[in-house]
PDB file of C-alpha atoms in Angstrom:
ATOM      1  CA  UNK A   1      -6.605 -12.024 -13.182  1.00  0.00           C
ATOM      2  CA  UNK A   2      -6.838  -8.316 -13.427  1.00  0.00           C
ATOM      3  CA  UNK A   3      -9.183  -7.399 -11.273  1.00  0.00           C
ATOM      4  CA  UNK A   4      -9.725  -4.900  -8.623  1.00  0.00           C
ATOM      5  CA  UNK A   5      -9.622  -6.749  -4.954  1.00  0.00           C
ATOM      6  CA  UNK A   6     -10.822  -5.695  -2.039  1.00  0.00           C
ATOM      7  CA  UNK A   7      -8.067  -4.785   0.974  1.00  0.00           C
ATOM      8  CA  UNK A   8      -9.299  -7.539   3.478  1.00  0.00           C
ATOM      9  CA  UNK A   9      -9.593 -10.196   0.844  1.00  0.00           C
ATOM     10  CA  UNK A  10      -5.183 -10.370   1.250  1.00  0.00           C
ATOM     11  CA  UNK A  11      -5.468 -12.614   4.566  1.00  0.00           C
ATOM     12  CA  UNK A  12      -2.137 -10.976   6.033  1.00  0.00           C
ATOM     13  CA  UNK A  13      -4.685  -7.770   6.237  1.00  0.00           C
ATOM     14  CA  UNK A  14      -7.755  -8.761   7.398  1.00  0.00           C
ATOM     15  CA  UNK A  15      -8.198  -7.554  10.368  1.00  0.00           C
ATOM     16  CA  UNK A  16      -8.420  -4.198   8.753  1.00  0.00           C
ATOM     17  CA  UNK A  17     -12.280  -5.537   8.911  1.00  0.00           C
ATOM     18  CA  UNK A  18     -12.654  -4.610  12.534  1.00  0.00           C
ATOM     19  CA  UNK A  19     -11.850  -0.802  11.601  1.00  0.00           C
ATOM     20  CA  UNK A  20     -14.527   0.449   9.876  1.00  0.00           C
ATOM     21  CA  UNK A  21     -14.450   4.088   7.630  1.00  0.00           C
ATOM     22  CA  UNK A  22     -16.603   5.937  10.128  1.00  0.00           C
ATOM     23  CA  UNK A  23     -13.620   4.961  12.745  1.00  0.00           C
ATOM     24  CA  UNK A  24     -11.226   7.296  10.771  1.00  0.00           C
ATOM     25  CA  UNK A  25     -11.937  10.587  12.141  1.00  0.00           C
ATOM     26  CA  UNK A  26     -10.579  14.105  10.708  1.00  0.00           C
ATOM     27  CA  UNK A  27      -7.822  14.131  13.616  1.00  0.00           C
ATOM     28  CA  UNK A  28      -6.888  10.798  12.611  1.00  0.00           C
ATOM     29  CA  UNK A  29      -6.068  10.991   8.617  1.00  0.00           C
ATOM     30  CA  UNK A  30      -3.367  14.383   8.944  1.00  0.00           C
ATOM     31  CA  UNK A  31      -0.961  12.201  11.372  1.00  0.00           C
ATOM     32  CA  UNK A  32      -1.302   9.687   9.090  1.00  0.00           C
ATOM     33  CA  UNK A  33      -0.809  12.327   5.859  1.00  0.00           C
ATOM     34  CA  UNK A  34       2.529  12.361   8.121  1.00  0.00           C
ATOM     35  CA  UNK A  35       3.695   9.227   8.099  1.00  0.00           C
ATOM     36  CA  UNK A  36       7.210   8.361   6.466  1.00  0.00           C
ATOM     37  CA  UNK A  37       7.202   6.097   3.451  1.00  0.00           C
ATOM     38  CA  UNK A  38      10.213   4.239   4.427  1.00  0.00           C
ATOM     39  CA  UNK A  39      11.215   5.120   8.312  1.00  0.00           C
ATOM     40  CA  UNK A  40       7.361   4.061   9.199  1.00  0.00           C
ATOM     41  CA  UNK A  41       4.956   2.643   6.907  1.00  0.00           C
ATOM     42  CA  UNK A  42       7.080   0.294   4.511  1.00  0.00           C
ATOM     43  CA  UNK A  43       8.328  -0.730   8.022  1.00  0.00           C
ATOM     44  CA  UNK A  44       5.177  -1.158   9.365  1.00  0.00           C
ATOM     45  CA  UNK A  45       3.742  -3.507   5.981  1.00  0.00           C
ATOM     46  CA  UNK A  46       6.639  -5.773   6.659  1.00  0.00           C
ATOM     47  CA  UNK A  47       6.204  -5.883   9.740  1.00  0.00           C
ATOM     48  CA  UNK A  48       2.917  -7.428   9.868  1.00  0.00           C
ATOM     49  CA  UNK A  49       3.729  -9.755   6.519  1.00  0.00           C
ATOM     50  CA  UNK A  50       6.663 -10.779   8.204  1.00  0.00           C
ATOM     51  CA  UNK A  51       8.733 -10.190   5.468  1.00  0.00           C
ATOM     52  CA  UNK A  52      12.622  -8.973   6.403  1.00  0.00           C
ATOM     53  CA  UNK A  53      13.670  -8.749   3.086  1.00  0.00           C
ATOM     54  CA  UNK A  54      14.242  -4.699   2.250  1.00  0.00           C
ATOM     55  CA  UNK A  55      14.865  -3.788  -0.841  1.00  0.00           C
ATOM     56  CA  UNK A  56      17.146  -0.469  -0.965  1.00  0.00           C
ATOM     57  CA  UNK A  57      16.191   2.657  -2.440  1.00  0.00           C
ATOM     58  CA  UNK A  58      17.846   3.548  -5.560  1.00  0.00           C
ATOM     59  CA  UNK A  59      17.792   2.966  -9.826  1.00  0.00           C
ATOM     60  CA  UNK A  60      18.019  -1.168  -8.913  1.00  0.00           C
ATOM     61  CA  UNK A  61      14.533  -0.920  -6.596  1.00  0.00           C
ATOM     62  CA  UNK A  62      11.348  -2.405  -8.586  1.00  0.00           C
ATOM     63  CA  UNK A  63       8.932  -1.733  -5.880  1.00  0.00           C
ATOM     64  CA  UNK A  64       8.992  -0.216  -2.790  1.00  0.00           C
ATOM     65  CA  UNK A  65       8.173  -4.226  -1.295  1.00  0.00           C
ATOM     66  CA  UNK A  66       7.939  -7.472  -3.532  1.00  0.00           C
ATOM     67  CA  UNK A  67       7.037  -9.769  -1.422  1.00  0.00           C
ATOM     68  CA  UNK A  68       6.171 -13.430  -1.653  1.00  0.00           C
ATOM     69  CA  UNK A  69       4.611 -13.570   1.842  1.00  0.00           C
ATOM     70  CA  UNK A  70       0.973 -12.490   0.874  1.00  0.00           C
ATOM     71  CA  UNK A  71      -1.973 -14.910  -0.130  1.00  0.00           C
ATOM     72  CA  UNK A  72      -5.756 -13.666  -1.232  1.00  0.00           C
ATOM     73  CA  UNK A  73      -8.106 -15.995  -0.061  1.00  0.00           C
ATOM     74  CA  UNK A  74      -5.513 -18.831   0.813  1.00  0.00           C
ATOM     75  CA  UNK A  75      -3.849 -18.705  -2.363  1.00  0.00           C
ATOM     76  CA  UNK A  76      -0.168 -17.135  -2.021  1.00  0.00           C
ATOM     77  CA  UNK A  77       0.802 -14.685  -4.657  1.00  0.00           C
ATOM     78  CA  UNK A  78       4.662 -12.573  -5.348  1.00  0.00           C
ATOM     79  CA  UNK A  79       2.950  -8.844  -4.384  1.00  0.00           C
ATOM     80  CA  UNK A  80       4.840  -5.018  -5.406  1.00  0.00           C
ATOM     81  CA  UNK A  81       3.828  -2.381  -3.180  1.00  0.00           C
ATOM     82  CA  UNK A  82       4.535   1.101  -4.507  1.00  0.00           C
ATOM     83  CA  UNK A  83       4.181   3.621  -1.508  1.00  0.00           C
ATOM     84  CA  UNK A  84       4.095   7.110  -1.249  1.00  0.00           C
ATOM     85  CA  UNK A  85       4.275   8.749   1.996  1.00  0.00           C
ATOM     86  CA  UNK A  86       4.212  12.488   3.495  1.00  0.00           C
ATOM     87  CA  UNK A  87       6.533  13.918   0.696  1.00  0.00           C
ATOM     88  CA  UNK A  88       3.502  13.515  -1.521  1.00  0.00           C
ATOM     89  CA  UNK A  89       0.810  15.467  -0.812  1.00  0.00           C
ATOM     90  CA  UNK A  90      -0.712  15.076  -4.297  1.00  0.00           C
ATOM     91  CA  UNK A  91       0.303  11.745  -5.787  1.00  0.00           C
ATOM     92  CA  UNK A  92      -0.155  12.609  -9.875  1.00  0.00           C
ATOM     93  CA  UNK A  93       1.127   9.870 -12.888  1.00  0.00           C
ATOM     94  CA  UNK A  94       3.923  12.400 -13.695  1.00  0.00           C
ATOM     95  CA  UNK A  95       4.903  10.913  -9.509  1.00  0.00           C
ATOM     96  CA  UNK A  96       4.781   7.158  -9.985  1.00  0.00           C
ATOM     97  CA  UNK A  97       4.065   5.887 -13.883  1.00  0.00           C
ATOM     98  CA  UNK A  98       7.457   5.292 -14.062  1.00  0.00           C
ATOM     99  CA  UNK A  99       7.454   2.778 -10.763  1.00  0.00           C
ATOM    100  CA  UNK A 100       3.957   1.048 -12.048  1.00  0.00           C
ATOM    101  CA  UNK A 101       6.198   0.456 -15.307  1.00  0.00           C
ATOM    102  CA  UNK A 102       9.176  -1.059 -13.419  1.00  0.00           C
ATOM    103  CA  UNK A 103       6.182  -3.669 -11.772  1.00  0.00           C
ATOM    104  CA  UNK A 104       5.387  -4.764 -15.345  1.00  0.00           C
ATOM    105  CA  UNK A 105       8.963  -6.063 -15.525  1.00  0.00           C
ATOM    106  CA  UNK A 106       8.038  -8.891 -12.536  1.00  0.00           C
ATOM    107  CA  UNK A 107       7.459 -11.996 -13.838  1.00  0.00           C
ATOM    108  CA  UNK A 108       4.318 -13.859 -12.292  1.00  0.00           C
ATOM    109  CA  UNK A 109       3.529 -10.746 -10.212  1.00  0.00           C
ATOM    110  CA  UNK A 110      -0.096 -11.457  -8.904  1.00  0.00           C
ATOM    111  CA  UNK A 111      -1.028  -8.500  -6.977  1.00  0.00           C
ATOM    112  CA  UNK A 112       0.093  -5.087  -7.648  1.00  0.00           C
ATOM    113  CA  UNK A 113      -0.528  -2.505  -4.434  1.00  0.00           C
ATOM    114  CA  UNK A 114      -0.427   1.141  -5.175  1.00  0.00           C
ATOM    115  CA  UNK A 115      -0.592   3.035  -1.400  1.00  0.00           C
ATOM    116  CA  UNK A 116      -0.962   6.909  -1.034  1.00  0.00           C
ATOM    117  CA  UNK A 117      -1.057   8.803   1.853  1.00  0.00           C
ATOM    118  CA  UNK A 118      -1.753  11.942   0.291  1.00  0.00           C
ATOM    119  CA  UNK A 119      -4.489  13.047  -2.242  1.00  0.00           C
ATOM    120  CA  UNK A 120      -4.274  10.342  -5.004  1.00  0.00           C
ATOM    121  CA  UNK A 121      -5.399  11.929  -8.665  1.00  0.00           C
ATOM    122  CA  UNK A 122      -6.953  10.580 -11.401  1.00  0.00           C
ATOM    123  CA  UNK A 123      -4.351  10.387 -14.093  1.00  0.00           C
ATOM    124  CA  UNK A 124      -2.259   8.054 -11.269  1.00  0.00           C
ATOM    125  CA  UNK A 125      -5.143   5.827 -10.338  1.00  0.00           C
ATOM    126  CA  UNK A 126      -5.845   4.972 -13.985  1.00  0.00           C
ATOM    127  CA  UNK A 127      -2.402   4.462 -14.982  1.00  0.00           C
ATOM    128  CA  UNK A 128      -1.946   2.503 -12.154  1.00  0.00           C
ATOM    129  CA  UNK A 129      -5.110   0.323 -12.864  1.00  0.00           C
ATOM    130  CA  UNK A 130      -4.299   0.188 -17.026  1.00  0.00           C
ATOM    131  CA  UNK A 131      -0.529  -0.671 -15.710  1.00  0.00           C
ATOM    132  CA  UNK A 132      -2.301  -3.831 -13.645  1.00  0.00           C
ATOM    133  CA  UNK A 133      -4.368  -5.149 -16.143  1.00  0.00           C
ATOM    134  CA  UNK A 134      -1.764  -5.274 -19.151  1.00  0.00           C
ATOM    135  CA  UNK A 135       0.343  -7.290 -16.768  1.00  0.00           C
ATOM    136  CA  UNK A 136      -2.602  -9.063 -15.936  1.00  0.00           C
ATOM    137  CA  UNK A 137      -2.585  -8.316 -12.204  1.00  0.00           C
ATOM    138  CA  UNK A 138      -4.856  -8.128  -9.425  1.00  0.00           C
ATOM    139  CA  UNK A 139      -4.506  -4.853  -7.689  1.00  0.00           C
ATOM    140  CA  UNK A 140      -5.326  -3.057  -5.044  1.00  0.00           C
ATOM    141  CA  UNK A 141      -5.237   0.662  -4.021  1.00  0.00           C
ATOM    142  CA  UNK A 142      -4.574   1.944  -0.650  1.00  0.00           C
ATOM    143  CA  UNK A 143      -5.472   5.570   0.252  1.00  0.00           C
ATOM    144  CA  UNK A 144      -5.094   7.292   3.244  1.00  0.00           C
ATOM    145  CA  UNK A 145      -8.403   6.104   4.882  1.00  0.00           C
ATOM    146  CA  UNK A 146      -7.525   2.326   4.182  1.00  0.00           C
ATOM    147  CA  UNK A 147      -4.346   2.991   5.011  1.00  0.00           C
ATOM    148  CA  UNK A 148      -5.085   4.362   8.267  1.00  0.00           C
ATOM    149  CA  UNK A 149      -7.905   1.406   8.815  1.00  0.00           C
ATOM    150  CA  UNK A 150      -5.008  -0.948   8.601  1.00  0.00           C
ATOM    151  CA  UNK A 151      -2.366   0.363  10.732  1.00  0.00           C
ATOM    152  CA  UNK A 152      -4.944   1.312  13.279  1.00  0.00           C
ATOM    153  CA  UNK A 153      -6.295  -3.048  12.860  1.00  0.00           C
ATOM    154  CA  UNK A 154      -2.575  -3.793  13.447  1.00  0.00           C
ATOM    155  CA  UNK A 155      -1.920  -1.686  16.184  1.00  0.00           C
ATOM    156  CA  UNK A 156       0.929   0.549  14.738  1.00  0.00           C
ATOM    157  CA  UNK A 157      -0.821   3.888  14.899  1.00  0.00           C
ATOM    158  CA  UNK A 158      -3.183   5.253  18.039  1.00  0.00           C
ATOM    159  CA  UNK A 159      -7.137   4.918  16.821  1.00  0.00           C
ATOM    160  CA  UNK A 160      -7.459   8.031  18.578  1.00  0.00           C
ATOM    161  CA  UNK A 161      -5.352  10.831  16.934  1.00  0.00           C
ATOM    162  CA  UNK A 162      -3.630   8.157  14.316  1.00  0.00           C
ATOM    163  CA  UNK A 163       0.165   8.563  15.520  1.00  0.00           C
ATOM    164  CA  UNK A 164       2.768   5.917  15.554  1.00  0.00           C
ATOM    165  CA  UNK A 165       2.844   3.953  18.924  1.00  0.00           C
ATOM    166  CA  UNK A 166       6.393   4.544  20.743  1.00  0.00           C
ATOM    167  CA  UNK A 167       6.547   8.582  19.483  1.00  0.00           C
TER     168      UNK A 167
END
C-alpha cells in the first residue's frame, strides 16, 4: 500500500468517469469554491456511500468521515476523508497537518482522502502524501475540479453553473 489511486478506481465513485475535466467550466468551479464542508459536501459523500454514521465536530473527531463503506476495485477498505470547504480558500499544512496526523492514529486505515475546495498548496499536498505513506495508506486527493466532476456524476450539483440541486 501507499500509493497514489486514482478517484474512479473507489467503485462508490465511479461514475465520476462520465464527467470529464473539459466538462468543468469557469462558471462551474466558484459555486463549487462555495460549497459548505459540513451543511453540503460531507453530506453529499455520505450520501452517495450510504454511510449515516456522522461523526461530530469537535477535539474527539479523527476525520471529517471514516467510513467502512468504500471498496477500490472490489476490495472494501476503513477510508478518512479530511474536507475543507468554502472557509478555505487556500488550504496550507499550517490548515490540516494536524488532521492528517490524527488519521495516522486509525488502525488498518486503507485509504486516506484529502478534499479541497479551494486552492490546495504544496506544503499540504506533501504532508498529506508523506502522512499516507508512513501509515502505509493509499490516498487520494480531491481538488475542486474532481470534486466538482463527482458531485456533478452524482447529481448533487447542476453541470451547468455547479450549484446544489434544491437551492
Amino acid at each position: 500500500m501507499g500509493r497514489l489511486i486514482k478517484i474512479h478506481e473507489i467503485d462508490e465513485f465511479s461514475e465520476v468517469k462520465a464527467v470529464p475535466d473539459g466538462a468543468i467550466s469557469e462558471e462551474i468551479l466558484p459555486n463549487v469554491r462555495n460549497l459548505d464542508e459540513k451543511k453540503e459536501i460531507e453530506r453529499f459523500i455520505r450520501e452517495f456511500l450510504y454511510d449515516p454514521n456522522e461523526t461530530p465536530h469537535g477535539p474527539t473527531e479523527i476525520a471529517d468521515i471514516l467510513t467502512s463503506h468504500i471498496h477500490i476495485r472490489g476490495e472494501k477498505r476503513l477510508a478518512a476523508f479530511v474536507i475543507k470547504g468554502k472557509s478555505f480558500r487556500r488550504v496550507s499544512s499550517r490548515d490540516v497537518t494536524h488532521q492528517f496526523a490524527k488519521l495516522r492514529q486509525v488502525p488498518d486505515l486503507g485509504l486516506m482522502i484529502f478534499l479541497a475546495v479551494g486552492k490546495i498548496q504544496d506544503d499540504a499536498q506533501r504532508n498529506f502524501v508523506q502522512n499516507a505513506i508512513d501509515a502505509g495508506c493509499d490516498y487520494l486527493i480531491i481538488d475542486a475540479q474532481d470534486c466538482a466532476r463527482l458531485l456533478i456524476a452524482y447529481e448533487k450539483i447542476c453541470p451547468k453553473d455547479g450549484t446544489p440541486y434544491g437551492e
